GROMACS .gro file of C-alpha atoms in nm:
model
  267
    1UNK     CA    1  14.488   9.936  11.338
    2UNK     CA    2  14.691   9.843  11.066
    3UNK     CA    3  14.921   9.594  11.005
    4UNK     CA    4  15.298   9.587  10.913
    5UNK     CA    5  15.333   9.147  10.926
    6UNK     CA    6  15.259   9.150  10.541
    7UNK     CA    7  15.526   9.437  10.429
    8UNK     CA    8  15.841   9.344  10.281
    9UNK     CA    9  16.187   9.522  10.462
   10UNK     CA   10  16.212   9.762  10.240
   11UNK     CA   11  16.570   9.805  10.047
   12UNK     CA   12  16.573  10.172  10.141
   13UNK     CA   13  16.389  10.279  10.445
   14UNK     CA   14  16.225  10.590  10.592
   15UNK     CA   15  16.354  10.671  10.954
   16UNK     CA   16  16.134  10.814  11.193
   17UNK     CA   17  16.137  11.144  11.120
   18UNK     CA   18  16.076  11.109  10.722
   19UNK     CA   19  15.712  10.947  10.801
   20UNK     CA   20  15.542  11.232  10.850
   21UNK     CA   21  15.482  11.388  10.546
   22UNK     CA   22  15.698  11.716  10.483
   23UNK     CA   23  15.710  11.964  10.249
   24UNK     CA   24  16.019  12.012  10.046
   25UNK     CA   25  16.277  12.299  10.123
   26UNK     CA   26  16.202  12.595   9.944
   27UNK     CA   27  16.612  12.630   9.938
   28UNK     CA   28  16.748  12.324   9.860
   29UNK     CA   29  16.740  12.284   9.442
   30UNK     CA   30  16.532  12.063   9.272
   31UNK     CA   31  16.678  11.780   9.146
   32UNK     CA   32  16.530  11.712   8.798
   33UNK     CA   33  16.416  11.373   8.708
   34UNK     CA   34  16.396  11.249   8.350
   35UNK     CA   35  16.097  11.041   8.214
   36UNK     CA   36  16.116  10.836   7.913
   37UNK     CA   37  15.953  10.677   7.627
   38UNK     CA   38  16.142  10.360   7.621
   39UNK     CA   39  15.985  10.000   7.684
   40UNK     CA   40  16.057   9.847   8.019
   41UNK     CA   41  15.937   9.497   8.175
   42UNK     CA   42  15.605   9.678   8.371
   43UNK     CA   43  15.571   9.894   8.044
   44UNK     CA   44  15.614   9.626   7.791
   45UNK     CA   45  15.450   9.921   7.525
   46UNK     CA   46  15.621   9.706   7.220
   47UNK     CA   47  15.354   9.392   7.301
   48UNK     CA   48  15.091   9.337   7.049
   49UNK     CA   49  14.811   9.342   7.302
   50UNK     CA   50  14.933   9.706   7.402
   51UNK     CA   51  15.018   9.846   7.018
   52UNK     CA   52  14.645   9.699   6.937
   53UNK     CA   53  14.538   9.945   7.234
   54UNK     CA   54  14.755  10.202   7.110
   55UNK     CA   55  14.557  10.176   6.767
   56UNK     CA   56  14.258  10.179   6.906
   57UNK     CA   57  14.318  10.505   7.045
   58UNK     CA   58  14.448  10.657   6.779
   59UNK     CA   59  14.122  10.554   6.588
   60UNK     CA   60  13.872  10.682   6.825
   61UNK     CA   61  14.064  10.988   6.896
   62UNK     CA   62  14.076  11.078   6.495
   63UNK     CA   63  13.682  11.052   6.529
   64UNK     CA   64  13.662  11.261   6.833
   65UNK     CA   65  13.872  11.537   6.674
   66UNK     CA   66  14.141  11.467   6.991
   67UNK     CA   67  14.454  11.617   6.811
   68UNK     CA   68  14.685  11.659   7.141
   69UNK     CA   69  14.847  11.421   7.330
   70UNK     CA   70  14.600  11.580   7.658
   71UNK     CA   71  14.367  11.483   7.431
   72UNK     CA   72  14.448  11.115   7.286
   73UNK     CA   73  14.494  11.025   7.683
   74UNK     CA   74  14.209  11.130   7.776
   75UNK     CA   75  14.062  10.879   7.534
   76UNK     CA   76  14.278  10.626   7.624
   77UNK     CA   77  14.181  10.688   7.970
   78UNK     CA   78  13.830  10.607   7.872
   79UNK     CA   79  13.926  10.323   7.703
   80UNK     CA   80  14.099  10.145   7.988
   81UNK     CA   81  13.805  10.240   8.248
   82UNK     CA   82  13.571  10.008   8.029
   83UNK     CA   83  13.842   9.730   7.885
   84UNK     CA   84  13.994   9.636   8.194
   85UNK     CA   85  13.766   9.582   8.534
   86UNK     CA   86  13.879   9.745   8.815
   87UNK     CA   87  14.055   9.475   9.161
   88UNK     CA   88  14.236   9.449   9.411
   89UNK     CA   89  14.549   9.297   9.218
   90UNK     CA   90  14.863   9.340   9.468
   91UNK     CA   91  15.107   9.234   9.194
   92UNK     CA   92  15.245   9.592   9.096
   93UNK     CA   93  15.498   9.464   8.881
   94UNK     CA   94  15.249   9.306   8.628
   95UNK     CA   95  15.286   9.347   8.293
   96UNK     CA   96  15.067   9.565   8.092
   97UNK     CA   97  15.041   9.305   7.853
   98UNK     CA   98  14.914   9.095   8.136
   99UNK     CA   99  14.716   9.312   8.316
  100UNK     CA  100  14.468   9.369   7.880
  101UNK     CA  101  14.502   8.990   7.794
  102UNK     CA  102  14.320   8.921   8.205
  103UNK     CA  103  14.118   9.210   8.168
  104UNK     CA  104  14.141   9.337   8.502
  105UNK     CA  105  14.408   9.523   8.685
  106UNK     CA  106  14.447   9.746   9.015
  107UNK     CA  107  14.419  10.089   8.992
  108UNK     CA  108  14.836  10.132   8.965
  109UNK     CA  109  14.796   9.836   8.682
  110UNK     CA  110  14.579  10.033   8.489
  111UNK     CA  111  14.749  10.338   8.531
  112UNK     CA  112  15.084  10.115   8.397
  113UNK     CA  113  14.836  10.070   8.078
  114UNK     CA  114  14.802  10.463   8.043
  115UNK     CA  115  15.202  10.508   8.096
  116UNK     CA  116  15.263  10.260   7.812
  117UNK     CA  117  15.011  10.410   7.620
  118UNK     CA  118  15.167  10.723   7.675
  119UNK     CA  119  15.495  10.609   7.612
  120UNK     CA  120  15.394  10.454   7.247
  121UNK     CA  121  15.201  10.802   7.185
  122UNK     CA  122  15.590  10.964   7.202
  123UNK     CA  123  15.489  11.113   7.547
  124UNK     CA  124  15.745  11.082   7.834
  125UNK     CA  125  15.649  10.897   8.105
  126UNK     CA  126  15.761  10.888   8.513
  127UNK     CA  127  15.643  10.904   8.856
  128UNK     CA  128  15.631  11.010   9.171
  129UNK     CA  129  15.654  10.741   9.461
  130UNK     CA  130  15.363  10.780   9.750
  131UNK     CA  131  15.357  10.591  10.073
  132UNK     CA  132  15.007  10.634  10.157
  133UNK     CA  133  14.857  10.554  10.488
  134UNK     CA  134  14.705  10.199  10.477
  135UNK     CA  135  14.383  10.337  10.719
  136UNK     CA  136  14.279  10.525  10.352
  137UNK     CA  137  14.196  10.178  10.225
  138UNK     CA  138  13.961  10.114  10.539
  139UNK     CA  139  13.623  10.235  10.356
  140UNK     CA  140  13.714   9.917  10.071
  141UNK     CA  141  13.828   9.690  10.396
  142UNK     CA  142  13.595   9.704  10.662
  143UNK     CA  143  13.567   9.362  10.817
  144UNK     CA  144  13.916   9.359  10.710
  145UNK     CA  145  14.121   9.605  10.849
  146UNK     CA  146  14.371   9.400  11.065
  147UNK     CA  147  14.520   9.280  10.756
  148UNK     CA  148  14.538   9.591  10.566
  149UNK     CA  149  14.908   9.769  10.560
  150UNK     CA  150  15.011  10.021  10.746
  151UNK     CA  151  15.144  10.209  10.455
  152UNK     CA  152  15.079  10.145  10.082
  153UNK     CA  153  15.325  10.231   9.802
  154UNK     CA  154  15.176  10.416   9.509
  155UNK     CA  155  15.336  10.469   9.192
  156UNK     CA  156  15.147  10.808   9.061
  157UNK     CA  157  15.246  10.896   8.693
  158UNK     CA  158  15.298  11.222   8.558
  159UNK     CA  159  15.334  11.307   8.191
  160UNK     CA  160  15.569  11.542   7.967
  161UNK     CA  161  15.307  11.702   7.788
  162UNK     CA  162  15.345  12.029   7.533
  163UNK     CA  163  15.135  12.326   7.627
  164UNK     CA  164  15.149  12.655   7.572
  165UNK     CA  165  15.467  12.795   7.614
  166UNK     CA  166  15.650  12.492   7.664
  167UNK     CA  167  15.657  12.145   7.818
  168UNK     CA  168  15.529  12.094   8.166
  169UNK     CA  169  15.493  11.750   8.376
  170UNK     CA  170  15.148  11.700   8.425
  171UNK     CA  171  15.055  11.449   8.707
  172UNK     CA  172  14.766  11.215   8.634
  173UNK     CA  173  14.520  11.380   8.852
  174UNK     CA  174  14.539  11.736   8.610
  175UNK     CA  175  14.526  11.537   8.303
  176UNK     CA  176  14.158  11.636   8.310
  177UNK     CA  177  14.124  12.020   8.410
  178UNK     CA  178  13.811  12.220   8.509
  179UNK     CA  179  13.724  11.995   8.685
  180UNK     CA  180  13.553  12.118   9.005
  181UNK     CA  181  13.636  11.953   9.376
  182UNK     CA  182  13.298  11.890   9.491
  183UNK     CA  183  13.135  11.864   9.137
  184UNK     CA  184  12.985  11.574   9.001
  185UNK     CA  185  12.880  11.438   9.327
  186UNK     CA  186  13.201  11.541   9.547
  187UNK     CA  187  13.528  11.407   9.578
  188UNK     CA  188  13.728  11.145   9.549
  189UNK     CA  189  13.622  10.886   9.901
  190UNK     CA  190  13.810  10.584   9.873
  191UNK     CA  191  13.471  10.373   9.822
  192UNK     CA  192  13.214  10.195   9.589
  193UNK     CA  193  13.359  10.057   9.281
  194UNK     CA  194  13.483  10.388   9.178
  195UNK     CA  195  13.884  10.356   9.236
  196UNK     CA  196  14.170  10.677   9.201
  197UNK     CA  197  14.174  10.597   8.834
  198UNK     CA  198  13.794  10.646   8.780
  199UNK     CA  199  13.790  10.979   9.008
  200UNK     CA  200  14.083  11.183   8.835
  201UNK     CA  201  13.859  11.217   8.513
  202UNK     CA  202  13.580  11.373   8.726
  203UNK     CA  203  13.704  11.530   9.015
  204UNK     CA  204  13.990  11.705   9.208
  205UNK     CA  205  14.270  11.460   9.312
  206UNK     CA  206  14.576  11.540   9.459
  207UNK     CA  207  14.805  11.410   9.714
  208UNK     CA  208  14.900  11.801   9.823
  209UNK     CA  209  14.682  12.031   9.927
  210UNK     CA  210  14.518  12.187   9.607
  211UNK     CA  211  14.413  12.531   9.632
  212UNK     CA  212  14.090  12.473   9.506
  213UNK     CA  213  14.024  12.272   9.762
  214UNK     CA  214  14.233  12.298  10.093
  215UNK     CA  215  14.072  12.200  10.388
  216UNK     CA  216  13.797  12.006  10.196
  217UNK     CA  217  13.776  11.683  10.366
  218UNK     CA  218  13.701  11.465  10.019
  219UNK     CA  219  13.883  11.658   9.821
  220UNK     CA  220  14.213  11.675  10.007
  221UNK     CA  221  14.408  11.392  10.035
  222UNK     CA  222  14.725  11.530  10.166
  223UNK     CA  223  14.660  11.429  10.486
  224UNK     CA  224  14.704  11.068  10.391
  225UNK     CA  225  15.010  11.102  10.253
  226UNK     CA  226  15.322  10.974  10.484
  227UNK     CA  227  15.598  11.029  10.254
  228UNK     CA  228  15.712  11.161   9.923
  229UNK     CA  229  15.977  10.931   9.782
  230UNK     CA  230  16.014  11.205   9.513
  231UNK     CA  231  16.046  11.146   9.184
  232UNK     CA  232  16.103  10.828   8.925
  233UNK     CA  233  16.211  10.766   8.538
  234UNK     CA  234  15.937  10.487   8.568
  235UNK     CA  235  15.746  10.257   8.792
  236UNK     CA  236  15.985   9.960   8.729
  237UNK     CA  237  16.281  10.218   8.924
  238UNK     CA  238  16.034  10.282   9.164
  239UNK     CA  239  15.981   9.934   9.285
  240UNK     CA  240  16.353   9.794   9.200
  241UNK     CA  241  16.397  10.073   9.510
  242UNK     CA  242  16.113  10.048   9.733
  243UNK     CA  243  15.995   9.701   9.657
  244UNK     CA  244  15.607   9.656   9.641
  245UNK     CA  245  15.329   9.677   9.932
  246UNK     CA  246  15.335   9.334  10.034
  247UNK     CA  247  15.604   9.096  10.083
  248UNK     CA  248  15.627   8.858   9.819
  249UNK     CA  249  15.458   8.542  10.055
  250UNK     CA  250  15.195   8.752  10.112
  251UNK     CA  251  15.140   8.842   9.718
  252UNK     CA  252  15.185   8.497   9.634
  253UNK     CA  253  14.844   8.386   9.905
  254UNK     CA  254  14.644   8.693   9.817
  255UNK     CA  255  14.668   8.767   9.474
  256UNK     CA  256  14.440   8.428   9.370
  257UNK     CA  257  14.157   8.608   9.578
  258UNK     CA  258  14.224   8.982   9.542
  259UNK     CA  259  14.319   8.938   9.169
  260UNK     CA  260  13.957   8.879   9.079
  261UNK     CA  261  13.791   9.065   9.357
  262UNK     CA  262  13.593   9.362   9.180
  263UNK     CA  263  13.639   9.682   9.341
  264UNK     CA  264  13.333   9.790   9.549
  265UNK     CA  265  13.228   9.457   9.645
  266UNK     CA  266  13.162   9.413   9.942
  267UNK     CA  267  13.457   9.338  10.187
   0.00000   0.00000   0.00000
């Protein structure tokens, strides 16, 4: 059971028949959304705290010989997994500034630090917006499942990256290829302290239904996935939009606990 008491009415809603999660028409065109590189109040990428980051990232990447952008974020990717702890933070519309001076962030507030990151890098920046069934949080929730949501808005980023023969969006979960769905001690489960942010550098995620991997139970998260709002020029669209998960009461009494609860403990 999940709960809907905590949700905000959402500016524009889903009706019925958009909840179940539905391919797009192979005939109607694609409409093409643009990304950008500019600052914005989530990706505050012109903040001291984040151009420090941004330094440090160039720095390490010079030593590690990481001369594409694929490359520098995977760096800064391991960066953030050790500089910021991951929580349960429910304030998606946290500064990245905020989220490196705490020290801890959610797993969409530390992928906000990799989009600004990004962004300084020169790399274009968007993403797509996921309502996610709220029973995929039950492993991190188990004594608390009454209160968890019945559907959980996820901002996943994608990146405008060059590669051979051209540009291509890459989503977050590719930004790390080879990577095999059950290696490394299988796929992606929702629990422990590892979060999505952890998982993308060492396994197969994806919100479709990768090749690789259809029908594999960890490694296929499709089935989770309730609708695709389609596509965003950043997170801060996304949410102006949709609004967040919770309601803003309902950020307001849980973020002082869930702000500095550590992923993985227990619940």
């Amino acid at each position: 059971m999940t709960s809907r008491l905590l949700m905000p009415v959402r500016t524009v809603r889903t009706t019925g028949a958009d909840r179940a999660f539905r391919a797009p028409d192979a005939e109607a065109p694609a409409r093409e959304v643009p990304g950008s590189t500019r600052p914005t109040p989530v990706l505050d990428r012109e903040h001291p705290l984040v151009t420090a980051l941004v330094a440090r990232v160039l720095r390490e990447s010079e030593e590690r010989g990481a001369v594409t952008d694929r490359a520098r974020l995977q760096v800064a990717h391991g960066i953030i997994v050790t500089a910021v702890r991951p929580v349960y933070s429910v304030e998606d519309r946290r500064r990245v500034s905020r989220t490196l001076r705490l020290g801890r962030g959610s797993c969409s507030q530390r992928m906000a630090v990799l989009e600004a990151v990004a962004r300084s890098l020169g790399v274009e920046t968007r993403v797509r917006g996921l309502l996610v069934d709220g029973t995929f949080w039950y492993p991190r929730f188990p004594r608390l499942r009454a209160f968890v949501p019945e559907e959980v808005l996820l901002a996943w980023p994608e990146f405008r990256l060059e590669e051979a023969g051209g540009t291509a969006w890459v989503p977050i979960a590719e930004l790390f290829t080879g990577l095999a769905p059950g290696g490394h001690g299988g796929g992606f489960t929702n629990s422990g302290a590892e979060t999505l942010f952890e998982a993308v550098a060492r396994t197969t995620v994806d919100w479709d239904v990768p090749a690789a991997c259809a029908g594999s139970a960890p490694c296929d998260l499709s089935a989770h996935l309730r609708t695709d709002l389609g596509r965003f020029s950043s997170r801060d669209e996304l949410f102006d939009l949709h609004g967040q998960t919770l309601c803003r009461l309902a950020r307001t009494l849980a973020e002082p606990v869930l702000g500095r609860w550590s992923a993985g403990a227990a619940a």
